[in-house]
mmCIF file of C-alpha atoms in Angstrom:
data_model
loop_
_atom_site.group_PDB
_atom_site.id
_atom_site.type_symbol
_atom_site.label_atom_id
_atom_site.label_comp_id
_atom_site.label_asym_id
_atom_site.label_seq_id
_atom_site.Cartn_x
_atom_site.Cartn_y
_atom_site.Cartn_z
ATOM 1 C CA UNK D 10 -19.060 12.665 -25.730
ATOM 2 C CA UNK D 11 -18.584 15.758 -23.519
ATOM 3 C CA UNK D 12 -20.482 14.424 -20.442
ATOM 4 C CA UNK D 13 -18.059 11.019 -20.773
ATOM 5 C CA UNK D 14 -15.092 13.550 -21.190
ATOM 6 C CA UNK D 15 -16.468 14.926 -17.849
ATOM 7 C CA UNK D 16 -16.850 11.774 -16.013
ATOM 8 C CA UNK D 17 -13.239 10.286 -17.295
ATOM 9 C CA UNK D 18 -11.858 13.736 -15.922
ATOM 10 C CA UNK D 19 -13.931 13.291 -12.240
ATOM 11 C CA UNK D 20 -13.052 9.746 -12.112
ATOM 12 C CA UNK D 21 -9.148 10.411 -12.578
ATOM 13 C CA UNK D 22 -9.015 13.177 -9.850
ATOM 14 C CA UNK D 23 -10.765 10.656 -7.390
ATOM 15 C CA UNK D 24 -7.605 7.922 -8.177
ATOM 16 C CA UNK D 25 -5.049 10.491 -7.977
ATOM 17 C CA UNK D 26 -6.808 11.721 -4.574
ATOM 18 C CA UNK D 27 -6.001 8.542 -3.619
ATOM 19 C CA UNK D 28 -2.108 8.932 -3.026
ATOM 20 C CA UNK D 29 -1.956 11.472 -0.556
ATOM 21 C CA UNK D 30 -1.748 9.832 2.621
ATOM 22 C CA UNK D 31 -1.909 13.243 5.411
ATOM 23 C CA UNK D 32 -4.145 16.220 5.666
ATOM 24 C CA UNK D 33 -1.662 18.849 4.858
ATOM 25 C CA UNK D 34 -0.127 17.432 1.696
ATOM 26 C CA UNK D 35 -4.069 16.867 0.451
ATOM 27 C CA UNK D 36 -4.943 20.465 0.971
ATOM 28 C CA UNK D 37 -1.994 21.246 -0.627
ATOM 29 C CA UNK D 38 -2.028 18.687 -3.863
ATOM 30 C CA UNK D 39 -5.899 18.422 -4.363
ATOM 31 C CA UNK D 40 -7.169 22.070 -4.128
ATOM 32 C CA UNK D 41 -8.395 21.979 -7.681
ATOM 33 C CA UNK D 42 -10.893 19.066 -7.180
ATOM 34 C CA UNK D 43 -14.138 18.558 -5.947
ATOM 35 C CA UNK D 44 -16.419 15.892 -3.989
ATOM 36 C CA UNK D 45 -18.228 14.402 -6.763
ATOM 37 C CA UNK D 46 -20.547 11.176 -5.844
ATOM 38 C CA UNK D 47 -19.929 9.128 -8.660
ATOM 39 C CA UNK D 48 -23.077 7.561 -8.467
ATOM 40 C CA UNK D 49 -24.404 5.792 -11.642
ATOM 41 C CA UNK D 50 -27.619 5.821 -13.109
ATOM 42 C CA UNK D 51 -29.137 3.008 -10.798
ATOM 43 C CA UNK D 52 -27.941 5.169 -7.539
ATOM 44 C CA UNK D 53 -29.128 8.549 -9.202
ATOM 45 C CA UNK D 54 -32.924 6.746 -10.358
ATOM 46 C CA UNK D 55 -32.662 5.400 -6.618
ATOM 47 C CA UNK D 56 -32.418 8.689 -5.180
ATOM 48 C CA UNK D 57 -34.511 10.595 -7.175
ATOM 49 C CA UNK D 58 -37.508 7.645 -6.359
ATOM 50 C CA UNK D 59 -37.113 8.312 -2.698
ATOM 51 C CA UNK D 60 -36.730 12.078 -2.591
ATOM 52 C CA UNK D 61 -40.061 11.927 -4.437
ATOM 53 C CA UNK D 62 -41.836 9.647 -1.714
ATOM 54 C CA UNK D 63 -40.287 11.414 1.026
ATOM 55 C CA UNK D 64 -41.686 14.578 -0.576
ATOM 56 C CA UNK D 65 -45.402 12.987 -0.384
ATOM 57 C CA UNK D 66 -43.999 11.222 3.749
ATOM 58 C CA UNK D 67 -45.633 12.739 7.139
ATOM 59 C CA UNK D 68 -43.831 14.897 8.884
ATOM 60 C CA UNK D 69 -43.049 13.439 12.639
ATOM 61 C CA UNK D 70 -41.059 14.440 16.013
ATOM 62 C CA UNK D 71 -38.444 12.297 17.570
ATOM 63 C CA UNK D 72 -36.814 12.851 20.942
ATOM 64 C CA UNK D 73 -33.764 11.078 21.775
ATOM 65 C CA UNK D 74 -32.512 12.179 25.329
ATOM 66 C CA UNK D 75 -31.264 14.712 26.684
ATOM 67 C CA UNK D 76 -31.272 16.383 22.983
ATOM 68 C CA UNK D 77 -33.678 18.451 22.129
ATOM 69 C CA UNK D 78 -36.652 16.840 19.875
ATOM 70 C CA UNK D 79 -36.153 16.918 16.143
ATOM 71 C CA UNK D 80 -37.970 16.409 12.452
ATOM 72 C CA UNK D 81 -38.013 13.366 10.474
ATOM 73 C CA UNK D 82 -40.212 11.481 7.353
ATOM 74 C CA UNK D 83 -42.190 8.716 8.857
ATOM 75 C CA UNK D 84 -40.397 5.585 9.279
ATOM 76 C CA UNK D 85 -41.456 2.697 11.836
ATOM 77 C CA UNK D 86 -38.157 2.206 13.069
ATOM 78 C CA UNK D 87 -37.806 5.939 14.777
ATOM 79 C CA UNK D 88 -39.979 4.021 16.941
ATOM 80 C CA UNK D 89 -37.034 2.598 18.498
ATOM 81 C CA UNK D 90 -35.279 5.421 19.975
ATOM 82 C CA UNK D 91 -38.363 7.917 20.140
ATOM 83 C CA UNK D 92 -39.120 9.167 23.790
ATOM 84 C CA UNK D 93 -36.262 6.141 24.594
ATOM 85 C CA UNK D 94 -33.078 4.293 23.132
ATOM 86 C CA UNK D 95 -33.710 0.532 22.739
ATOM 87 C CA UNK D 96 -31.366 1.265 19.478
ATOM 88 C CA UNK D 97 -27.845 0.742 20.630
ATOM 89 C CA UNK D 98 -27.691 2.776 23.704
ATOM 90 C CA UNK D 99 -24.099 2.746 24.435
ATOM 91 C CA UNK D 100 -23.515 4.146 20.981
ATOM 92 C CA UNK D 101 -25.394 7.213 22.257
ATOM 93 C CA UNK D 102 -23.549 7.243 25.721
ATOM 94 C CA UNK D 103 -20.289 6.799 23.936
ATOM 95 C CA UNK D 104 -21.078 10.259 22.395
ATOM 96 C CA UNK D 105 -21.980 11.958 25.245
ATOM 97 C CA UNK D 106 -18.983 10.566 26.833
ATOM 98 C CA UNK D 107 -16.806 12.336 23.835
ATOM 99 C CA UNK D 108 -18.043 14.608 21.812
ATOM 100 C CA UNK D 109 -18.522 18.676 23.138
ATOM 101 C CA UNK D 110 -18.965 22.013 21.312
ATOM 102 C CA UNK D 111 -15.400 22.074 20.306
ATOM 103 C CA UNK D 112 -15.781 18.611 18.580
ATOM 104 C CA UNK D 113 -15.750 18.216 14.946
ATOM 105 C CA UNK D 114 -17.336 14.610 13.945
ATOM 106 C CA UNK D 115 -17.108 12.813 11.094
ATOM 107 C CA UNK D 116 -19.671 9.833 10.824
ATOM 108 C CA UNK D 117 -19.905 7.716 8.532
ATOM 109 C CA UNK D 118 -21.758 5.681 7.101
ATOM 110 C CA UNK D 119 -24.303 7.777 8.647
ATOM 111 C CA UNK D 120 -27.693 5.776 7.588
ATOM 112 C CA UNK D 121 -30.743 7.525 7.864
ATOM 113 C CA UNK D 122 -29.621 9.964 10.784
ATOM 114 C CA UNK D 123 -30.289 8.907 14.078
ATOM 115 C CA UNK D 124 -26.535 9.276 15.079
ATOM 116 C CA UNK D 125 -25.920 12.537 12.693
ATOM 117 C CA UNK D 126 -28.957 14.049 14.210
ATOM 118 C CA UNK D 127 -28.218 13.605 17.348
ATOM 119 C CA UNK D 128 -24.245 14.597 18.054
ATOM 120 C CA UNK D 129 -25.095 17.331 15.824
ATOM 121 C CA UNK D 130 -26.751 19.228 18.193
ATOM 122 C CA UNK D 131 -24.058 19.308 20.464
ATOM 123 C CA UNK D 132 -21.327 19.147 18.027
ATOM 124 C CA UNK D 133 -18.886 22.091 17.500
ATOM 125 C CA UNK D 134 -19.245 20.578 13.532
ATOM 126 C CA UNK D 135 -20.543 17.267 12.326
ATOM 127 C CA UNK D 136 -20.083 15.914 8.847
ATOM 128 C CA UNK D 137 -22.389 12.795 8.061
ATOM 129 C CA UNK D 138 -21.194 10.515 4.897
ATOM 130 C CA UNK D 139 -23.708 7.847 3.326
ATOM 131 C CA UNK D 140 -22.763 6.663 0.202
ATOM 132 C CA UNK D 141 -26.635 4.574 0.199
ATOM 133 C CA UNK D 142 -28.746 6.589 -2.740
ATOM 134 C CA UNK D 143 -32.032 5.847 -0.568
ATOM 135 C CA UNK D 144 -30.248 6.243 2.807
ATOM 136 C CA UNK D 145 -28.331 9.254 1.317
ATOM 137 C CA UNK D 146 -32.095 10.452 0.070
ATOM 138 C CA UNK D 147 -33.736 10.167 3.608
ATOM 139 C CA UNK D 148 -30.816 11.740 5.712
ATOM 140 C CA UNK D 149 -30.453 14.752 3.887
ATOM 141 C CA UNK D 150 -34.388 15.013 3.354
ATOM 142 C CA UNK D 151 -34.378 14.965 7.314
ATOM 143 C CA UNK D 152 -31.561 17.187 7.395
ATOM 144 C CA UNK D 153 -33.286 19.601 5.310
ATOM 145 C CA UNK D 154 -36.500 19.306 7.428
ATOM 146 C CA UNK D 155 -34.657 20.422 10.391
ATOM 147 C CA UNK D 156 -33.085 23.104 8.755
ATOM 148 C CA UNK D 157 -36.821 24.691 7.663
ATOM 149 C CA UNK D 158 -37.689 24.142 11.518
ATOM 150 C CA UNK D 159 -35.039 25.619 13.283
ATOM 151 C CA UNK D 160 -33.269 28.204 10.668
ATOM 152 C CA UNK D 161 -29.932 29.407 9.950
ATOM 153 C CA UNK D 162 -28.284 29.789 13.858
ATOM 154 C CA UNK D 163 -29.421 26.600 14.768
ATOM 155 C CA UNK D 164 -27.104 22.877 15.057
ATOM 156 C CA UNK D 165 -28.566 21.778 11.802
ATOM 157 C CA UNK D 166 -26.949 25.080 10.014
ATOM 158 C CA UNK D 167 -23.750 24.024 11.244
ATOM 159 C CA UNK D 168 -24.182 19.887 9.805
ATOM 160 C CA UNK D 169 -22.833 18.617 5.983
ATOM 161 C CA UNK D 170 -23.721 15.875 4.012
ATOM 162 C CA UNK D 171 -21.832 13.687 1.243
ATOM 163 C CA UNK D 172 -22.851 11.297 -0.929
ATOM 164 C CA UNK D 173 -19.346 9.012 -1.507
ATOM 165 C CA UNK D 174 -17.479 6.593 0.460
ATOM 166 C CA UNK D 175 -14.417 6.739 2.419
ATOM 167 C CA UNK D 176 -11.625 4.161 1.025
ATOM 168 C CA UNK D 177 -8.137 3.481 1.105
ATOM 169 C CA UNK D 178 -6.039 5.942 -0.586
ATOM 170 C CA UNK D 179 -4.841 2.552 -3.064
ATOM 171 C CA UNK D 180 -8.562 2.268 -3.412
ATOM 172 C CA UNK D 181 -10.044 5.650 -4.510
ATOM 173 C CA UNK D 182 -11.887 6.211 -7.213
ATOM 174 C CA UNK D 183 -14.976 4.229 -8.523
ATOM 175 C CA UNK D 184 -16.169 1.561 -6.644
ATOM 176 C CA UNK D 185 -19.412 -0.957 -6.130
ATOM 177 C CA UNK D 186 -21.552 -0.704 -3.008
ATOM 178 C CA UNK D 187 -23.655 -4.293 -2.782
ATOM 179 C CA UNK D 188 -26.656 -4.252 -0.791
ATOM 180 C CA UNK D 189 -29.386 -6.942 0.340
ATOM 181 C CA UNK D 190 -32.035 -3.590 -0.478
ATOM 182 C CA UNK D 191 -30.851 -0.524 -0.518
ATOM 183 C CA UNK D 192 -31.652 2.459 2.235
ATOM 184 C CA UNK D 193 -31.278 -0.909 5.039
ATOM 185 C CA UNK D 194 -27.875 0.104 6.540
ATOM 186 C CA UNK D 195 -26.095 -3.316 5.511
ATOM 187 C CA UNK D 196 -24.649 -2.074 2.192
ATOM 188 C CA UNK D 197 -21.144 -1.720 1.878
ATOM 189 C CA UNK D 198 -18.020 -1.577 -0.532
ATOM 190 C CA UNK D 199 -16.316 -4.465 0.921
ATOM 191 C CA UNK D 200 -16.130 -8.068 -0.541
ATOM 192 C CA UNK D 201 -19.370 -9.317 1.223
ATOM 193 C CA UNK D 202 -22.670 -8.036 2.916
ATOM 194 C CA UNK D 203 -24.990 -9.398 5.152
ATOM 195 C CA UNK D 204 -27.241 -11.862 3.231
ATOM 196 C CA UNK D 205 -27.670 -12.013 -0.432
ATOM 197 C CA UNK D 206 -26.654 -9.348 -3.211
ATOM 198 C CA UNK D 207 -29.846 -8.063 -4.663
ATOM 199 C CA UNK D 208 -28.542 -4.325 -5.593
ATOM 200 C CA UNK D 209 -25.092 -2.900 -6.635
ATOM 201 C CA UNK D 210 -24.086 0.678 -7.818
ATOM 202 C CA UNK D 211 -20.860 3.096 -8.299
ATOM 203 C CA UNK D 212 -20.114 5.269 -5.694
ATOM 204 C CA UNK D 213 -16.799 7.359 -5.530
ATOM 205 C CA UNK D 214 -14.697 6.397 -2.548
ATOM 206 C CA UNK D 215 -12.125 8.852 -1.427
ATOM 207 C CA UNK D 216 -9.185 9.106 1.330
ATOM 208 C CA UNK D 217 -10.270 10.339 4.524
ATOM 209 C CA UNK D 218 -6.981 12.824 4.428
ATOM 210 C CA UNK D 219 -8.443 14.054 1.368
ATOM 211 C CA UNK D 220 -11.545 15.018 2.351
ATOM 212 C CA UNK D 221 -10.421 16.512 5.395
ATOM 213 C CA UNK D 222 -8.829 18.627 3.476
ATOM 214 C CA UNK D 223 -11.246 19.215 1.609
ATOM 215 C CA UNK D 224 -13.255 20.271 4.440
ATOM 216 C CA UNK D 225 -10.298 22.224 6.268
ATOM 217 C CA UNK D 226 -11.030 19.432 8.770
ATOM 218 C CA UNK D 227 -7.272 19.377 11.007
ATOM 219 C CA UNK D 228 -6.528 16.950 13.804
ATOM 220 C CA UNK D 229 -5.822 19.972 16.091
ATOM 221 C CA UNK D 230 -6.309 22.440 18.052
ATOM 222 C CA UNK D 231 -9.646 20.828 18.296
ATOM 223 C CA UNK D 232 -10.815 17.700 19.018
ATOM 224 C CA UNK D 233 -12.050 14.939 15.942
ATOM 225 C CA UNK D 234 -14.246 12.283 16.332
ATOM 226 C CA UNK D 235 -14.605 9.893 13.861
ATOM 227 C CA UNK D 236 -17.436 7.246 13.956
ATOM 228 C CA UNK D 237 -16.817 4.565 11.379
ATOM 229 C CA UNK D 238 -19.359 1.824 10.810
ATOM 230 C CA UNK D 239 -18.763 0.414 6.899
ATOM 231 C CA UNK D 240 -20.024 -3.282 6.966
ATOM 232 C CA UNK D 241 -16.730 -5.017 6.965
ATOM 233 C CA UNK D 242 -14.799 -2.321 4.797
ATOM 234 C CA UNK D 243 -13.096 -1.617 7.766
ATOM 235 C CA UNK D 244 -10.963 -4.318 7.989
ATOM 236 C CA UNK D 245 -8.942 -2.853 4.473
ATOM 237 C CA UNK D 246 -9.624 1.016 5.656
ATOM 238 C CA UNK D 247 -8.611 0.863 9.088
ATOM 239 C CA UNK D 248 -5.056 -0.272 8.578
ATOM 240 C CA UNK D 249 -4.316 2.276 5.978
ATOM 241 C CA UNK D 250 -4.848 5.030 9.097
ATOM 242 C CA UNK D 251 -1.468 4.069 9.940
ATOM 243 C CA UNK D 252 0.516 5.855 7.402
ATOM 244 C CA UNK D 253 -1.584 8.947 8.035
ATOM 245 C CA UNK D 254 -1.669 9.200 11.970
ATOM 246 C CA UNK D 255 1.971 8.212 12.793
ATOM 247 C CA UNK D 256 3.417 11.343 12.588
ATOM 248 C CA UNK D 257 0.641 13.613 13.798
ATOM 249 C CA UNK D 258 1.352 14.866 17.270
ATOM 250 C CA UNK D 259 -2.665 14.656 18.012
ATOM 251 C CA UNK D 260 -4.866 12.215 17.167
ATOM 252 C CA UNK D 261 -8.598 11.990 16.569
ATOM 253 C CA UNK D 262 -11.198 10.117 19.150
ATOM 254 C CA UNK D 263 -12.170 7.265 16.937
ATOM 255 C CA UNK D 264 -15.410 4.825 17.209
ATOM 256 C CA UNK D 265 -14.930 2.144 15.375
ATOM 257 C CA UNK D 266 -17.128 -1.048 14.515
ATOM 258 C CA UNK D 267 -15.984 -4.477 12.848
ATOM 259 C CA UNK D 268 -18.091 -6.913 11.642
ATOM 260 C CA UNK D 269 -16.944 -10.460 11.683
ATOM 261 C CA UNK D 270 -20.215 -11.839 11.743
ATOM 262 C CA UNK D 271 -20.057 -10.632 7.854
ATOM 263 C CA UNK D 272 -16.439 -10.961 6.803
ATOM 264 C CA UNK D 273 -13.895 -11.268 9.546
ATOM 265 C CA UNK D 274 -10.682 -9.590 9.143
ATOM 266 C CA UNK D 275 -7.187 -11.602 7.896
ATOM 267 C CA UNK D 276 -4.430 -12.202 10.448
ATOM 268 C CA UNK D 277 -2.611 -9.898 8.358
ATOM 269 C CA UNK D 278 -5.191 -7.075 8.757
ATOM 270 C CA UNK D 279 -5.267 -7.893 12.214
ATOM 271 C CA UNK D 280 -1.560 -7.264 12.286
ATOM 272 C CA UNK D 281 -2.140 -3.855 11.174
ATOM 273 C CA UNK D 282 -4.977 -3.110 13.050
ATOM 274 C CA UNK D 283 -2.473 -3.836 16.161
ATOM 275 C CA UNK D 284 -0.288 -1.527 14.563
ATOM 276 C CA UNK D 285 -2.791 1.172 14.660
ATOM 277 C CA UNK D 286 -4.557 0.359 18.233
ATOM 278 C CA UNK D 287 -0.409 1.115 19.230
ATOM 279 C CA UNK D 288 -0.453 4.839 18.936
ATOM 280 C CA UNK D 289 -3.260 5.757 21.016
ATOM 281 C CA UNK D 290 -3.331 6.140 24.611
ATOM 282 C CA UNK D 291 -6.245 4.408 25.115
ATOM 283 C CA UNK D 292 -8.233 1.398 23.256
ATOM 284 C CA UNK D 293 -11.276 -0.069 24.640
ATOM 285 C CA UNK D 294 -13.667 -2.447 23.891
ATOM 286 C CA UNK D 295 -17.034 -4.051 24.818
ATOM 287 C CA UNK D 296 -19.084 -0.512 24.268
ATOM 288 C CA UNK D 297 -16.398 1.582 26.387
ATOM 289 C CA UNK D 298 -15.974 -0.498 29.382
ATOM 290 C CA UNK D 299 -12.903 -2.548 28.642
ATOM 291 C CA UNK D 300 -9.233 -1.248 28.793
ATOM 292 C CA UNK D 301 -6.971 -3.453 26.931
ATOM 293 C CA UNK D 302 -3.026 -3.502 27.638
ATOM 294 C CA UNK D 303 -2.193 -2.396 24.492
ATOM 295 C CA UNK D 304 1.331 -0.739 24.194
ATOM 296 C CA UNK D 305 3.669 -0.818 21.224
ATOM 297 C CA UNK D 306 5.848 -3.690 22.912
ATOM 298 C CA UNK D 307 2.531 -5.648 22.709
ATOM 299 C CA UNK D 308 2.879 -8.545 20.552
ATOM 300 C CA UNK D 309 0.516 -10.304 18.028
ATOM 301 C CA UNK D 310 -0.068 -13.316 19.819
ATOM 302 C CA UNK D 311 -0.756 -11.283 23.236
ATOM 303 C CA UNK D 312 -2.877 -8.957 21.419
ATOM 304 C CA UNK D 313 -4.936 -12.038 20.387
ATOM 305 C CA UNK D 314 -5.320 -13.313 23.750
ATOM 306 C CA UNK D 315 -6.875 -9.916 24.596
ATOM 307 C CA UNK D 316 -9.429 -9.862 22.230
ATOM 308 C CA UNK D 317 -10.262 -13.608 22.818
ATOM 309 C CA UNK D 318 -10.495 -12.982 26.597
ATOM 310 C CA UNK D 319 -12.310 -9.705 26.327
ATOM 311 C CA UNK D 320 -14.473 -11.453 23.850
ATOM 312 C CA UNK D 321 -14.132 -7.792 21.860
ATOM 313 C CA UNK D 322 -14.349 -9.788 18.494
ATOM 314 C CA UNK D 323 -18.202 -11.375 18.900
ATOM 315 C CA UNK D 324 -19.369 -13.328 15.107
ATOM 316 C CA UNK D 325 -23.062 -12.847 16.304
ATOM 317 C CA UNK D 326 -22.821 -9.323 16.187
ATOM 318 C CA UNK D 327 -21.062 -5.857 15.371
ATOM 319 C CA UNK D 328 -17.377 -5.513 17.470
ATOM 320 C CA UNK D 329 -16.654 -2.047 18.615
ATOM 321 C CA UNK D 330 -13.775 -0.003 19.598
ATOM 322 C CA UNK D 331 -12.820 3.221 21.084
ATOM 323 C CA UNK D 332 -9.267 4.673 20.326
ATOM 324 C CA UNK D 333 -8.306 8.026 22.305
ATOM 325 C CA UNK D 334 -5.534 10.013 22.872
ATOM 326 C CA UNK D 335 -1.818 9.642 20.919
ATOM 327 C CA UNK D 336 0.606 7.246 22.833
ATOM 328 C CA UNK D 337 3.655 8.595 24.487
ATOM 329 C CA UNK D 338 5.693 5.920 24.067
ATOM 330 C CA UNK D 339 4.907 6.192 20.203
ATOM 331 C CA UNK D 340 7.533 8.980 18.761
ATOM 332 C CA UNK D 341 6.469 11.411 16.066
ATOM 333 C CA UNK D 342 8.797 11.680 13.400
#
C-alpha cells in the first residue's frame, strides 16, 4: 500500500511537471521533485537482464575520428563506425560543425552511445536520455566503463544519463514506449513504430523545460544543442517548442530528425512545425547543406514547396533538420 502511495505521488508530480512551459518558471515551480523513470516491472526485469549480460560482455576499443578511442561491451554493430563512420557520417560532421567546450548537449534518445560518446568528449556538458530499459542498460554500462578507464577529470566525469522520455508538457506523466525488440533504436512513445509491436512498457515522459531545470540547463550565456531523434514522437513534441522558445532572446542549436517513413506528420503539425522553423535564423536540411527561405512572412503553401523541392521530407528514410540562431525579425515579448 505504501509503495502504490509512492508511485501515485511520483506519477502526479510528473503530470503537474507537465504545465510549465519555460525554464525559469520550472526551476521555480518544480524544485521539490525529482527525475523518476517510471519504468514498470517489464522495463525494470529488462534492465536488470542486460546489466547482468553486459556484466559477463568483453570489454572492446572503438575509435571514431578525430576523438580519442573509447570503451564499450561487445556489440557487432560498433563495427560500423570503429577505425571509420559508415554509420551516418554527416550526423558526426554536423557535431563537429556545432558543438565546442562551451556547449551543453542534450541528446536524446541517445541509443546505445555512439553519439553520447562521442560529443561528449568535446562537450562543455552532455546529457544523454534513453528511455529503452536494454538501450538505457548498455549506454550507461558503457558510460560507466569509460568512467573506470579514464577517472574523475576526464569527458566521461562531466556526461549524465536518464532513464525517461521527453514529451509534451500536455503529455507528461506515464506513458507506453512500443518496440519491434527492445535495445534496437526503433522504439518510441508515439502512435506507431517501425514494423510490428512485439514489446511495450511505462516510461515517465517529462517537459524538456522541466528538466532543464532540473539540470540548471539555461539557453544562455552558453550555447545548447539539442539532438532529438524519437521515432515519429517528434511530430507532437516539436510543435509544443513554440510556447517555450518565443520569448527567449537566445535559442538553442537544434538537430532534429522526422520520420515519415513511420508516421508522417499532419498538415496541422506541419503548420506548427513552420511556426517553429520561423524563429531561428537559420533552418537547413538535407544533412546541413540546404538553406531554406524560411522567414516568418513565409506561408504554408510556400513552405511546402520547399520541402517538396528540397526533397527534405524523404518516406524511405529519416528527414533531418538543423535550426540555429533566434530570428531578428521574430520579436521577443
Amino acid at each position: 500500500e505504501e509503495e502504490e502511495m509512492k508511485d501515485e505521488t511520483v506519477a502526479n508530480n510528473v503530470q503537474q511537471s507537465g504545465s510549465c512551459y519555460d525554464t525559469e518558471s520550472c526551476l521555480r515551480e518544480n524544485a521539490e521533485y525529482s527525475i523518476e523513470s517510471g519504468w514498470d516491472d517489464n522495463a525494470q526485469s529488462m534492465y536488470g537482464q542486460t546489466k547482468l549480460k553486459l556484466s559477463q560482455t568483453k570489454v572492446v576499443p572503438v575509435y571514431i575520428p578525430p576523438v580519442q578511442p573509447f570503451v564499450v561491451s561487445e556489440n557487432k554493430w560498433w563495427d560500423l563506425v570503429n577505425g571509420k563512420v559508415d554509420w551516418e557520417p554527416e550526423t558526426f560532421q554536423i557535431f563537429q560543425r556545432y558543438i565546442t567546450n562551451e556547449t551543453t548537449v542534450i541528446d536524446f534518445g541517445t541509443w546505445i552511445g555512439p553519439t553520447l560518446l562521442f560529443h561528449a568528449q568535446f562537450s562543455k556538458l552532455s546529457i544523454g536520455l534513453e528511455a529503452d530499459p536494454v538501450a538505457y542498460a548498455t549506454v550507461e554500462h558503457n558510460l560507466q566503463l569509460n568512467q573506470k578507464t579514464i577517472g574523475n577529470s576526464g569527458w566521461a566525469s562531466r556526461t549524465i544519463l536518464e532513464n525517461v522520455a521527453v514529451s509534451t508538457p500536455s503529455d507528461a506523466g506515464s506513458l507506453t514506449m512500443k518496440s519491434t525488440g527492445a535495445g534496437n533504436s526503433e522504439g518510441g512513445v508515439g502512435n506507431r513504430v517501425m514494423g510490428t509491436t512485439s514489446q511495450e512498457w511505462s516510461v515517465n515522459g517529462y517537459s524538456l523545460p522541466y528538466l532543464f531545470g532540473m539540470w540548471g540547463v539555461q539557453l544562455k550565456p552558453d550555447p545548447v544543442f539539442i539532438k532529438i531523434d524519437i521515432e515519429s514522437y517528434e511530430c507532437r513534441l516539436f510543435p509544443s517548442f513554440y510556447d517555450w522558445f518565443r520569448d527567449e532572446a537566445v535559442l538553442p542549436t537544434i538537430f532534429v530528425s522526422f520520420h515519415p517513413q513511420i508516421e508522417p506528420c499532419t498538415r496541422s503539425q506541419m503548420t506548427k512545425v513552420l511556426e517553429v522553423f520561423q524563429l531561428f535564423a537559420r533552418v537547413t536540411c538535407k544533412d546541413d547543406k540546404i538553406v531554406l527561405d524560411i522567414t516568418p512572412d513565409t506561408t504554408f503553401d510556400e513552405f511546402e514547396e520547399m520541402l517538396d523541392e528540397a526533397d527534405c521530407l524523404s518516406n524511405k528514410d529519416n528527414s533531418d533538420f538543423v535550426l540555429s540562431g533566434r530570428s531578428e525579425s521574430c520579436e521577443v515579448n
